[in-house]
Amino acid sequence: MYTRILAALDGSSRTDLVLRQAAQLAASHGAALDLCRAVNVPIGMPVEAWSLSGEELGARLVELAHQDLVNLRGSLTASLAGEIHVRLGRPAQVICEVADAIGADLIIIGSHGFDTLDRLLGTTAARVVNHAHCSVLVVRPPRDAGA
C-alpha cells in the first residue's frame, strides 16, 4: 500500500519513537523511508551564533540537522534507508513541500502536548494533517509514558 514514507523528525525526545514506528511500517510495506527535518532559528540560541551572517547561520543549522539525520539513518536497516531532506522554514510547510516533491504516500510525525501557544496557533502535526496531500500518521507516546 505504501511505497514511500516520509518521517518528520524534530530532534525532540519523541524522535526515537517516531523513527521506530516509521521503520516498522516501512519494513512491513517494503517502502522507502525518507527522513525530514525543518530547520529554523532556535529560541535560546547561543550568543556566539549571532556573530554568523544570516546565510552562514542557516547553512550551519542545516548542516547540523543533516548530520543528525545521517546518524539516525545509520540505525536503520540498510534496505529502509532512503533520502535525507533538510530545509530552512516553517516545519509544517517544509514537511508538506518535501512530501509533495518526493511523492510520499504517508507522512509520519510525532504529536506534542497542548500548551497555551499550541492551542492558540495549532501544532505542527495538526497543520500537516490539514495541509498534506497524502495520509498522515501522528505517533503518540504510550499511555503509560505520561504527558
PDB file of C-alpha atoms in Angstrom:
ATOM      1  CA  MET A   1       0.000   0.000   0.000  1.00  0.00           C
ATOM      2  CA  TYR A   2       2.801   2.453   0.848  1.00  0.00           C
ATOM      3  CA  THR A   3       5.862   2.791  -1.357  1.00  0.00           C
ATOM      4  CA  ARG A   4       7.461   5.952   0.036  1.00  0.00           C
ATOM      5  CA  ILE A   5       7.152   7.126   3.626  1.00  0.00           C
ATOM      6  CA  LEU A   6       8.402  10.435   4.998  1.00  0.00           C
ATOM      7  CA  ALA A   7       9.308  10.529   8.691  1.00  0.00           C
ATOM      8  CA  ALA A   8       9.285  14.098  10.001  1.00  0.00           C
ATOM      9  CA  LEU A   9      11.788  14.217  12.860  1.00  0.00           C
ATOM     10  CA  ASP A  10      12.360  17.280  15.003  1.00  0.00           C
ATOM     11  CA  GLY A  11      15.134  16.178  17.347  1.00  0.00           C
ATOM     12  CA  SER A  12      12.800  16.103  20.343  1.00  0.00           C
ATOM     13  CA  SER A  13      12.562  13.328  22.899  1.00  0.00           C
ATOM     14  CA  ARG A  14       9.945  11.651  20.688  1.00  0.00           C
ATOM     15  CA  THR A  15      12.243  11.276  17.680  1.00  0.00           C
ATOM     16  CA  ASP A  16      13.184   7.679  18.519  1.00  0.00           C
ATOM     17  CA  LEU A  17       9.539   6.656  18.927  1.00  0.00           C
ATOM     18  CA  VAL A  18       8.548   8.244  15.602  1.00  0.00           C
ATOM     19  CA  LEU A  19      11.534   6.704  13.822  1.00  0.00           C
ATOM     20  CA  ARG A  20      10.786   3.242  15.247  1.00  0.00           C
ATOM     21  CA  GLN A  21       7.151   3.417  14.136  1.00  0.00           C
ATOM     22  CA  ALA A  22       8.157   4.667  10.695  1.00  0.00           C
ATOM     23  CA  ALA A  23      10.782   1.939  10.271  1.00  0.00           C
ATOM     24  CA  GLN A  24       8.337  -0.798  11.279  1.00  0.00           C
ATOM     25  CA  LEU A  25       5.689   0.446   8.873  1.00  0.00           C
ATOM     26  CA  ALA A  26       8.176   0.900   6.030  1.00  0.00           C
ATOM     27  CA  ALA A  27       9.542  -2.614   6.565  1.00  0.00           C
ATOM     28  CA  SER A  28       6.084  -4.179   6.612  1.00  0.00           C
ATOM     29  CA  HIS A  29       5.186  -2.464   3.316  1.00  0.00           C
ATOM     30  CA  GLY A  30       8.586  -2.720   1.643  1.00  0.00           C
ATOM     31  CA  ALA A  31       8.552   1.073   1.391  1.00  0.00           C
ATOM     32  CA  ALA A  32      11.433   3.514   1.138  1.00  0.00           C
ATOM     33  CA  LEU A  33      11.809   5.604   4.295  1.00  0.00           C
ATOM     34  CA  ASP A  34      12.922   9.202   3.835  1.00  0.00           C
ATOM     35  CA  LEU A  35      13.823  11.394   6.810  1.00  0.00           C
ATOM     36  CA  CYS A  36      12.924  15.079   7.013  1.00  0.00           C
ATOM     37  CA  ARG A  37      13.809  17.943   9.332  1.00  0.00           C
ATOM     38  CA  ALA A  38      12.725  21.545   9.100  1.00  0.00           C
ATOM     39  CA  VAL A  39      15.248  23.984  10.498  1.00  0.00           C
ATOM     40  CA  ASN A  40      14.676  27.452  11.852  1.00  0.00           C
ATOM     41  CA  VAL A  41      16.489  29.704  14.307  1.00  0.00           C
ATOM     42  CA  PRO A  42      16.000  28.111  17.737  1.00  0.00           C
ATOM     43  CA  ILE A  43      14.854  30.097  20.744  1.00  0.00           C
ATOM     44  CA  GLY A  44      17.712  30.468  23.209  1.00  0.00           C
ATOM     45  CA  MET A  45      20.411  30.190  20.554  1.00  0.00           C
ATOM     46  CA  PRO A  46      23.886  30.858  21.986  1.00  0.00           C
ATOM     47  CA  VAL A  47      25.026  34.465  21.639  1.00  0.00           C
ATOM     48  CA  GLU A  48      28.127  33.342  19.708  1.00  0.00           C
ATOM     49  CA  ALA A  49      25.887  32.065  16.903  1.00  0.00           C
ATOM     50  CA  TRP A  50      24.582  35.578  16.282  1.00  0.00           C
ATOM     51  CA  SER A  51      28.036  36.519  15.011  1.00  0.00           C
ATOM     52  CA  LEU A  52      27.328  34.476  11.875  1.00  0.00           C
ATOM     53  CA  SER A  53      25.656  36.127   8.915  1.00  0.00           C
ATOM     54  CA  GLY A  54      22.118  35.036   8.085  1.00  0.00           C
ATOM     55  CA  GLU A  55      23.327  32.756   5.305  1.00  0.00           C
ATOM     56  CA  GLU A  56      26.131  31.289   7.420  1.00  0.00           C
ATOM     57  CA  LEU A  57      23.779  30.645  10.319  1.00  0.00           C
ATOM     58  CA  GLY A  58      21.200  28.987   8.088  1.00  0.00           C
ATOM     59  CA  ALA A  59      23.847  26.842   6.434  1.00  0.00           C
ATOM     60  CA  ARG A  60      25.267  25.794   9.814  1.00  0.00           C
ATOM     61  CA  LEU A  61      21.832  24.864  11.183  1.00  0.00           C
ATOM     62  CA  VAL A  62      21.081  22.810   8.059  1.00  0.00           C
ATOM     63  CA  GLU A  63      24.480  21.112   8.311  1.00  0.00           C
ATOM     64  CA  LEU A  64      23.911  20.138  11.958  1.00  0.00           C
ATOM     65  CA  ALA A  65      20.391  18.846  11.256  1.00  0.00           C
ATOM     66  CA  HIS A  66      21.621  16.880   8.245  1.00  0.00           C
ATOM     67  CA  GLN A  67      24.346  15.208  10.301  1.00  0.00           C
ATOM     68  CA  ASP A  68      21.820  14.297  12.990  1.00  0.00           C
ATOM     69  CA  LEU A  69      19.572  12.640  10.375  1.00  0.00           C
ATOM     70  CA  VAL A  70      22.563  10.823   8.858  1.00  0.00           C
ATOM     71  CA  ASN A  71      23.276   9.394  12.323  1.00  0.00           C
ATOM     72  CA  LEU A  72      19.640   8.365  12.745  1.00  0.00           C
ATOM     73  CA  ARG A  73      19.562   6.786   9.295  1.00  0.00           C
ATOM     74  CA  GLY A  74      22.597   4.738  10.294  1.00  0.00           C
ATOM     75  CA  SER A  75      20.446   2.983  12.889  1.00  0.00           C
ATOM     76  CA  LEU A  76      18.036   1.741  10.206  1.00  0.00           C
ATOM     77  CA  THR A  77      18.204  -1.484   8.254  1.00  0.00           C
ATOM     78  CA  ALA A  78      20.037  -0.719   5.019  1.00  0.00           C
ATOM     79  CA  SER A  79      17.004  -1.642   2.898  1.00  0.00           C
ATOM     80  CA  LEU A  80      14.960   1.111   4.570  1.00  0.00           C
ATOM     81  CA  ALA A  81      17.481   3.925   4.343  1.00  0.00           C
ATOM     82  CA  GLY A  82      16.010   6.494   1.976  1.00  0.00           C
ATOM     83  CA  GLU A  83      16.926  10.088   1.325  1.00  0.00           C
ATOM     84  CA  ILE A  84      17.501  12.859   3.837  1.00  0.00           C
ATOM     85  CA  HIS A  85      15.726  16.176   3.418  1.00  0.00           C
ATOM     86  CA  VAL A  86      16.677  19.242   5.476  1.00  0.00           C
ATOM     87  CA  ARG A  87      15.288  22.666   4.663  1.00  0.00           C
ATOM     88  CA  LEU A  88      15.029  26.043   6.324  1.00  0.00           C
ATOM     89  CA  GLY A  89      11.491  27.126   7.013  1.00  0.00           C
ATOM     90  CA  ARG A  90       8.309  26.615   8.971  1.00  0.00           C
ATOM     91  CA  PRO A  91       8.081  22.939   9.919  1.00  0.00           C
ATOM     92  CA  ALA A  92       4.581  22.127   8.638  1.00  0.00           C
ATOM     93  CA  GLN A  93       5.214  23.876   5.336  1.00  0.00           C
ATOM     94  CA  VAL A  94       8.592  22.183   4.845  1.00  0.00           C
ATOM     95  CA  ILE A  95       7.170  18.737   5.649  1.00  0.00           C
ATOM     96  CA  CYS A  96       4.260  19.125   3.215  1.00  0.00           C
ATOM     97  CA  GLU A  97       6.511  20.509   0.460  1.00  0.00           C
ATOM     98  CA  VAL A  98       9.022  17.674   0.837  1.00  0.00           C
ATOM     99  CA  ALA A  99       6.231  15.075   0.859  1.00  0.00           C
ATOM    100  CA  ASP A 100       4.839  16.521  -2.376  1.00  0.00           C
ATOM    101  CA  ALA A 101       8.266  16.765  -4.000  1.00  0.00           C
ATOM    102  CA  ILE A 102       9.142  13.119  -3.350  1.00  0.00           C
ATOM    103  CA  GLY A 103       5.656  11.702  -3.934  1.00  0.00           C
ATOM    104  CA  ALA A 104       5.288  10.386  -0.388  1.00  0.00           C
ATOM    105  CA  ASP A 105       2.317   8.091   0.261  1.00  0.00           C
ATOM    106  CA  LEU A 106       2.465   8.688   4.006  1.00  0.00           C
ATOM    107  CA  ILE A 107       3.914  11.220   6.439  1.00  0.00           C
ATOM    108  CA  ILE A 108       4.730  10.038   9.954  1.00  0.00           C
ATOM    109  CA  ILE A 109       5.058  12.755  12.575  1.00  0.00           C
ATOM    110  CA  GLY A 110       5.100  12.920  16.362  1.00  0.00           C
ATOM    111  CA  SER A 111       2.485  14.631  18.451  1.00  0.00           C
ATOM    112  CA  HIS A 112       3.255  17.189  21.101  1.00  0.00           C
ATOM    113  CA  GLY A 113       1.408  18.332  24.170  1.00  0.00           C
ATOM    114  CA  PHE A 114      -1.049  21.160  24.016  1.00  0.00           C
ATOM    115  CA  ASP A 115       0.351  24.130  25.864  1.00  0.00           C
ATOM    116  CA  THR A 116      -1.307  27.540  25.615  1.00  0.00           C
ATOM    117  CA  LEU A 117       0.611  28.568  22.491  1.00  0.00           C
ATOM    118  CA  ASP A 118      -0.269  25.289  20.730  1.00  0.00           C
ATOM    119  CA  ARG A 119      -3.944  25.830  21.471  1.00  0.00           C
ATOM    120  CA  LEU A 120      -3.849  29.320  20.002  1.00  0.00           C
ATOM    121  CA  LEU A 121      -1.715  28.633  16.939  1.00  0.00           C
ATOM    122  CA  GLY A 122      -2.137  24.896  16.377  1.00  0.00           C
ATOM    123  CA  THR A 123       0.577  22.286  16.443  1.00  0.00           C
ATOM    124  CA  THR A 124       2.873  21.354  13.590  1.00  0.00           C
ATOM    125  CA  ALA A 125       1.224  17.922  13.460  1.00  0.00           C
ATOM    126  CA  ALA A 126      -2.236  19.498  13.143  1.00  0.00           C
ATOM    127  CA  ARG A 127      -1.045  21.772  10.353  1.00  0.00           C
ATOM    128  CA  VAL A 128       0.496  18.837   8.488  1.00  0.00           C
ATOM    129  CA  VAL A 129      -2.705  16.800   8.869  1.00  0.00           C
ATOM    130  CA  ASN A 130      -4.725  19.721   7.483  1.00  0.00           C
ATOM    131  CA  HIS A 131      -2.442  20.577   4.547  1.00  0.00           C
ATOM    132  CA  ALA A 132      -0.729  17.372   3.397  1.00  0.00           C
ATOM    133  CA  HIS A 133      -1.791  15.808   0.103  1.00  0.00           C
ATOM    134  CA  CYS A 134      -1.164  12.300   1.430  1.00  0.00           C
ATOM    135  CA  SER A 135      -2.101  10.337   4.530  1.00  0.00           C
ATOM    136  CA  VAL A 136      -0.566  11.346   7.855  1.00  0.00           C
ATOM    137  CA  LEU A 137       0.101   9.131  10.864  1.00  0.00           C
ATOM    138  CA  VAL A 138       0.525  11.015  14.140  1.00  0.00           C
ATOM    139  CA  VAL A 139       2.567   8.977  16.618  1.00  0.00           C
ATOM    140  CA  ARG A 140       1.681   9.433  20.250  1.00  0.00           C
ATOM    141  CA  PRO A 141       3.687   8.179  23.212  1.00  0.00           C
ATOM    142  CA  PRO A 142       2.339   5.117  25.023  1.00  0.00           C
ATOM    143  CA  ARG A 143      -0.312   5.982  27.616  1.00  0.00           C
ATOM    144  CA  ASP A 144       1.925   4.791  30.451  1.00  0.00           C
ATOM    145  CA  ALA A 145       4.697   7.172  29.341  1.00  0.00           C
ATOM    146  CA  GLY A 146       2.940  10.138  30.935  1.00  0.00           C
ATOM    147  CA  ALA A 147       2.321  13.524  29.303  1.00  0.00           C
TER     148      ALA A 147
END
